[in-house]
XYZ file of C-alpha atoms in Angstrom:
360
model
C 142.897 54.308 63.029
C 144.882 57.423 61.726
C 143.939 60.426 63.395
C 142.376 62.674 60.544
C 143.630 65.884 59.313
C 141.258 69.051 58.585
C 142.617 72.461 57.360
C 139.940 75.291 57.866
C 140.070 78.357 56.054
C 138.760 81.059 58.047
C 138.600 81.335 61.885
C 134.402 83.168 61.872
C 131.625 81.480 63.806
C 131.531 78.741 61.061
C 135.054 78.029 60.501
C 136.127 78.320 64.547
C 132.571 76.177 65.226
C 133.454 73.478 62.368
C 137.297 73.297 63.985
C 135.745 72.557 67.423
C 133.975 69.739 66.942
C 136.083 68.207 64.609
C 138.862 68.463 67.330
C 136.501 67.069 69.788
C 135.843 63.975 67.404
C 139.525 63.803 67.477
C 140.899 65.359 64.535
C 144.060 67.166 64.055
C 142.797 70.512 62.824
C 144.677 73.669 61.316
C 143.117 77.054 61.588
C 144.214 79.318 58.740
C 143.177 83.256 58.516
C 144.151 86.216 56.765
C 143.397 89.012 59.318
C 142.876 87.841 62.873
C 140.149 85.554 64.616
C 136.514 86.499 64.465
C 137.958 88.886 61.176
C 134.355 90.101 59.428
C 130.906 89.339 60.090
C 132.198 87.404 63.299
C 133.567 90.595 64.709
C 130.399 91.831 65.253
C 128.232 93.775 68.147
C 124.548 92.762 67.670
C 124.803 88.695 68.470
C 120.537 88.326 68.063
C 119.712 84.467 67.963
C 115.972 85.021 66.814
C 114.084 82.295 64.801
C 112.030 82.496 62.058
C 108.140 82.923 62.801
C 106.363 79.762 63.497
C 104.062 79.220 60.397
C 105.050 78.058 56.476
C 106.987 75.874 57.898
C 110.181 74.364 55.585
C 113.141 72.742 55.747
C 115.318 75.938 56.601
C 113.097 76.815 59.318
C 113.433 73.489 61.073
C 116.680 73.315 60.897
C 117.181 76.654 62.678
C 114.781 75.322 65.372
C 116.972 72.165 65.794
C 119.846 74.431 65.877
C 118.592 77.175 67.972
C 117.521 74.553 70.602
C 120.841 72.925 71.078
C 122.662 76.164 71.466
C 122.365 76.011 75.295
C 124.058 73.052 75.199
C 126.744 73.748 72.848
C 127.712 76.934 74.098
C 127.544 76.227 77.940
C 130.421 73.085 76.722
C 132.381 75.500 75.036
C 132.557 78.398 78.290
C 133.427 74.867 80.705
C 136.059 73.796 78.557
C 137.758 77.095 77.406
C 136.891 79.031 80.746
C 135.506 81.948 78.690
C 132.105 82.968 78.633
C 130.762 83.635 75.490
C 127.494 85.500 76.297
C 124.854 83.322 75.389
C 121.648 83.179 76.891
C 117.741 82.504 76.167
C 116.105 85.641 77.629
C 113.661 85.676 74.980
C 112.604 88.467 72.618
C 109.137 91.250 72.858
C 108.122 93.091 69.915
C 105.494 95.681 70.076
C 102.343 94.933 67.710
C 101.642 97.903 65.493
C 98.010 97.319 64.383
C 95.011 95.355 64.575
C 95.890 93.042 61.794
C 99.656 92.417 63.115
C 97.500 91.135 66.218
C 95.166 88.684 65.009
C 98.674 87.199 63.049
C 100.091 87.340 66.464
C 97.151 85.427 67.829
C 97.248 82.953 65.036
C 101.281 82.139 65.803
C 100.467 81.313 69.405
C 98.937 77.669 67.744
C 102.057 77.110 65.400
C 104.728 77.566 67.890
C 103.062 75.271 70.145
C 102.641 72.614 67.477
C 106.321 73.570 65.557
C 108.150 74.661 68.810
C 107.868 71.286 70.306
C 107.025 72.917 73.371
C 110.357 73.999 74.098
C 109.210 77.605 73.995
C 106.329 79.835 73.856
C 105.158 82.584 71.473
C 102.546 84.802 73.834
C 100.899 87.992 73.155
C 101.206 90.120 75.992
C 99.661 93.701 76.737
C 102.432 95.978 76.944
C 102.293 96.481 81.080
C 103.335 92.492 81.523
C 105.869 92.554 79.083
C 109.648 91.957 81.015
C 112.726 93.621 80.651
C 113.058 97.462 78.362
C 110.751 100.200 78.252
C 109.115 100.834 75.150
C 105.871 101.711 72.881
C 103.228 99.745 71.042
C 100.872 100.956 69.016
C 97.864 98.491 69.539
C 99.093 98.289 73.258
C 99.908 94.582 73.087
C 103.277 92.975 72.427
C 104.744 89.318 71.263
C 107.208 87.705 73.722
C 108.956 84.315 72.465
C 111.056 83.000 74.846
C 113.300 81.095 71.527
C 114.961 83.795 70.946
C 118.531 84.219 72.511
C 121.551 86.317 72.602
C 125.408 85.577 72.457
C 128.583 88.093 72.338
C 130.012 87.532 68.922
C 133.554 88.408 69.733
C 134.081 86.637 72.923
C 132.209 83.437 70.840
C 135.304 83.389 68.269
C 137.643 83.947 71.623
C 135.918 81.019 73.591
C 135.976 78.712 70.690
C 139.740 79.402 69.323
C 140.845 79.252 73.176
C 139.009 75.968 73.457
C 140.348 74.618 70.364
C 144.218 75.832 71.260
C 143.524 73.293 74.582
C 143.090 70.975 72.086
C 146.350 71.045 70.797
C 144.717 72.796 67.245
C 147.320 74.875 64.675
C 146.716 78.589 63.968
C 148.563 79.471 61.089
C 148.417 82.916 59.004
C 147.499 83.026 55.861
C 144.508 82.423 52.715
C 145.368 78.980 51.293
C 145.894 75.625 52.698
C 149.569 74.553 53.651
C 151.394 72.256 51.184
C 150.170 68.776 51.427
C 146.767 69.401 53.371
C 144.302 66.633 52.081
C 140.805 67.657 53.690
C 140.031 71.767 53.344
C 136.990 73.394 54.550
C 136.820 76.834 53.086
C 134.688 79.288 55.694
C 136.442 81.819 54.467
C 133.377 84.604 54.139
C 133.083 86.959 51.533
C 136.221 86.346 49.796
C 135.254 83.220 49.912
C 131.998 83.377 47.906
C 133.496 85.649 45.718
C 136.442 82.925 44.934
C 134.075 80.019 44.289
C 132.555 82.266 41.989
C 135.100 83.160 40.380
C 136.774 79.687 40.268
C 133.165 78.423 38.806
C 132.338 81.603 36.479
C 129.094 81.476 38.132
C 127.949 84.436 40.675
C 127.911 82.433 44.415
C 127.239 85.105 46.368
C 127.942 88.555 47.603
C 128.462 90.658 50.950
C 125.970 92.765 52.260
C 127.043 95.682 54.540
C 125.924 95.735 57.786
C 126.571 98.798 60.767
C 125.509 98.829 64.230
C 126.100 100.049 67.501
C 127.485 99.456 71.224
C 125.786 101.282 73.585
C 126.760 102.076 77.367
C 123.806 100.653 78.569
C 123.254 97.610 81.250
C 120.557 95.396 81.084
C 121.888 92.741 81.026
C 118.772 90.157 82.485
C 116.243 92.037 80.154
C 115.218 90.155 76.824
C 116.070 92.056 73.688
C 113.464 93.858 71.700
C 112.701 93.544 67.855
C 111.078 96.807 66.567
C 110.506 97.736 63.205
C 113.251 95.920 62.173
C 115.742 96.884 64.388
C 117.554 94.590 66.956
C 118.190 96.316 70.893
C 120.257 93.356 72.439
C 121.285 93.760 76.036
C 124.512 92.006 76.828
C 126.103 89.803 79.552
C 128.840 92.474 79.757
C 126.588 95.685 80.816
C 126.516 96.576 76.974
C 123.617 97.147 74.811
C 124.195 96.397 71.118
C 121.562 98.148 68.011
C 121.739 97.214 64.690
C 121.527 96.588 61.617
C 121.637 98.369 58.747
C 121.178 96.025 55.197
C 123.051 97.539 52.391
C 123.233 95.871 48.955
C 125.429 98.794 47.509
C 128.214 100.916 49.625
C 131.336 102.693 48.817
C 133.023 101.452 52.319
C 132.663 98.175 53.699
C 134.125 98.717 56.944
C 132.698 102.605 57.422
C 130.529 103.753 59.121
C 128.073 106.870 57.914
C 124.847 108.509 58.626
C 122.901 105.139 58.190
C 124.179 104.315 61.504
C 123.566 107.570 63.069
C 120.167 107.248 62.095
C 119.501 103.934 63.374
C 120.979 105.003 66.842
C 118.256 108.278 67.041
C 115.403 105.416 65.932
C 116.803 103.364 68.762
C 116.598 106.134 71.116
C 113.194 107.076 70.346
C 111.876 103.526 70.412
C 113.615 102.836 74.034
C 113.778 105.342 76.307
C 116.183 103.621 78.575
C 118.537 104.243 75.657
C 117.632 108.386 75.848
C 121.200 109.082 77.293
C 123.323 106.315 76.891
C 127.042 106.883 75.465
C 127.595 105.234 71.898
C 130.627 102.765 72.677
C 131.536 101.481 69.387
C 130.441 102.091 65.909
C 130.706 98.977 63.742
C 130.696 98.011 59.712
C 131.544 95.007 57.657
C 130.088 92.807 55.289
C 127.782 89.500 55.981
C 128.136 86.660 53.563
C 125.155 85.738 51.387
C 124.570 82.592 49.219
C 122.415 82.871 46.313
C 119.647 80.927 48.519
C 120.261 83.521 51.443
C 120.714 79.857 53.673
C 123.996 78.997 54.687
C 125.363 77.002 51.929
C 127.496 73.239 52.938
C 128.929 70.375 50.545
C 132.090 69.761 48.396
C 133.469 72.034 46.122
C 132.792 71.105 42.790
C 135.118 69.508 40.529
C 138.186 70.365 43.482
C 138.155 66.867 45.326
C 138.854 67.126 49.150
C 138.296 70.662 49.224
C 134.526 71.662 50.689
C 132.507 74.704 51.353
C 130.889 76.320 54.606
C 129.452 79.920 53.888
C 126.690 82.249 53.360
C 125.515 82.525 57.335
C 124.431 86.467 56.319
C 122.043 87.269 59.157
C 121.515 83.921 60.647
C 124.686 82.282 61.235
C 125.471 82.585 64.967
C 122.372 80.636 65.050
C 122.922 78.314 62.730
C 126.340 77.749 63.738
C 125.948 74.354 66.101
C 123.926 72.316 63.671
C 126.022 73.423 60.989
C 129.324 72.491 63.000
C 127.983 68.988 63.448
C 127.302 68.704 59.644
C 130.399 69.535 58.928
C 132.264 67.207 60.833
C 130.168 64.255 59.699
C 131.031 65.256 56.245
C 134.603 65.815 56.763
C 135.537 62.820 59.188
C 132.204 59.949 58.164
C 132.050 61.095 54.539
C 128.598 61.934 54.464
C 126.417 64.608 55.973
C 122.301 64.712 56.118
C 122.229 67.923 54.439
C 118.941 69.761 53.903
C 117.644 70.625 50.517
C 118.854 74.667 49.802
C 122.028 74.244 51.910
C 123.847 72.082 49.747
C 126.403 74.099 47.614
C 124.764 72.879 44.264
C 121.520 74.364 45.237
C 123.120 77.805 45.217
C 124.255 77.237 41.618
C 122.423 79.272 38.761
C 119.313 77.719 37.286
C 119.688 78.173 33.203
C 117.025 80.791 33.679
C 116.943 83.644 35.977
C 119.621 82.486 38.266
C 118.848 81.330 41.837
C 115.532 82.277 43.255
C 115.470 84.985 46.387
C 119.371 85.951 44.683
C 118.148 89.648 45.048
């Protein structure tokens, strides 16, 4: 049979994930990318793998769980094969309860993640003296710990993953379109990449929303992160500790960082006192992509035959990012792909009222 040939647009966690299992299915793959590898959202600090609660259940849900469950696998592959490590690991997650209502919902999640988890991992309600790893606060004196949750480093992902895929003999070219010729493109291509199918469809397919956050000189590294009012604390492999993010619809600067960020690092600071006196690293901005569904959006691009679509990851991507790979490639290389309703790129298209639901 003749070996197949993929073009990728865009070398983030989707594109660079997509490329490596193709290659390992034995395509011939071309990485193309305006600005370098891991450019964007996949340049990030933060790297939180946390899943969705464990009640409504739906189709997007499961598919996370699916995906956040073969992570292990898929990432300890890709440090054996490209000799770099790229961070991950399940150390869980503990979030302080703030009041007596939050508990009994607590409480009531301990049955559905047993039942939905598959009892791969727990959800448990702890009082705060037996919860593991950072120092911090809780209202009610109780806290959640699910051990589901993991973390990875987004940059030395994108490194692990292109070095793996260079091993496997896999062009990196520079660039925004497809070379001359190229029969099969997958455009992961981010922002700009929403904002061209849009414009290519005259139809709104997304936007970027900014995100900043934080590196912190801070090591603890064997400690689970902590979720707290909305903010992520992440300790990393590397004797960092990442805080973020903001969520900004509107901004003047997509790669700047302002007083949002400085305020998020005093909140961190005053919800973990480990972090009192520890030296800000990095400061960090750019934009996350998000479909019209807010769930990563897969398929072929309408009325452009060979050409195909893998986008919209916004806050959930790294996580995402195995399944989706694996999609990918059976759509690509077999022809078809097992979907799920919501990702398929005409889910995301405008209804002829209102648009797509959840688009703001």
């Amino acid at each position: 049979m003749a070996m197949a040939e993929i073009t990728i647009i865009g070398a983030g966690i989707f594109g660079l994930s997509a490329a490596y299992v193709m290659a390992q299915r034995g395509a011939k793959v071309t990485i193309v990318e305006r600005d370098h590898i891991g450019a964007g959202a996949s340049g990030g600090v933060v790297g939180a793998l946390a899943p969705h609660v464990p009640e409504l259940w739906n189709t997007k849900k499961a598919f996370q769980l699916e995906s956040l469950l073969m992570a292990q696998g898929f990432w300890d592959e890709v440090a054996a094969f490209s000799g770099v490590n790229p961070g991950y690991a399940r150390l869980g997650r503990v979030q302080p309860i703030p009041d007596t209502a939050a508990l009994d919902r607590a409480h009531e999640r301990i049955a559905g993640a047993e039942e939905l988890w598959q009892g791969q991992a727990t959800w448990q309600v702890l009082r705060l003296s037996d919860t593991p790893g950072l120092s911090f606060d809780s209202p009610t004196g109780w806290a959640i710990y699910d051990t589901l949750t993991a973390r990875q480093a987004p940059r030395a992902s994108s490194h692990a993953l292109a070095t793996g895929l260079r091993r496997m003999n896999a062009t990196f070219l520079t660039g925004d379109q497809p070379p001359d010729g190229a029969q099969k493109v997958l455009w992961a291509s981010g922002v700009q990449g929403l904002l061209d199918l849009g414009e290519a469809m005259g139809k709104m397919m997304g936007n970027g929303v900014k995100g900043q956050a934080a590196l912190l000189d801070a090591d603890y590294r064997d400690a689970p992160q902590l979720f707290i009012d909305g903010l992520h604390i992440v300790p990393h492999a590397d004797g960092t500790t990442a805080v973020g993010s903001t969520s900004e619809r509107y901004y003047s600067h997509a790669t700047h960082t302002d007083e949002q960020l400085e305020t998020l690092i005093g909140r961190a600071r005053a919800a973990c006192p480990n972090l009192k006196d520890a030296a800000v690293l990095e400061r960090w901005a750019s934009l996350r992509p998000r479909s019209p569904t807010r769930a990563p959006m897969l398929g072929e691009w309408p009325d452009r035959p060979g050409h195909f679509i893998l986008n919209g990851g916004f806050k959930i991507g790294y996580g995402m990012a195995p399944k989706l790979a694996h999609l990918a490639a059976d759509l690509l290389l077999e022809g078809e792909a097992d979907i799920p309703e919501g990702f398929r790129v005409t889910d995301n298209l405008p209804r002829k009222k209102g648009g797509p639901k959840n688009y703001t």
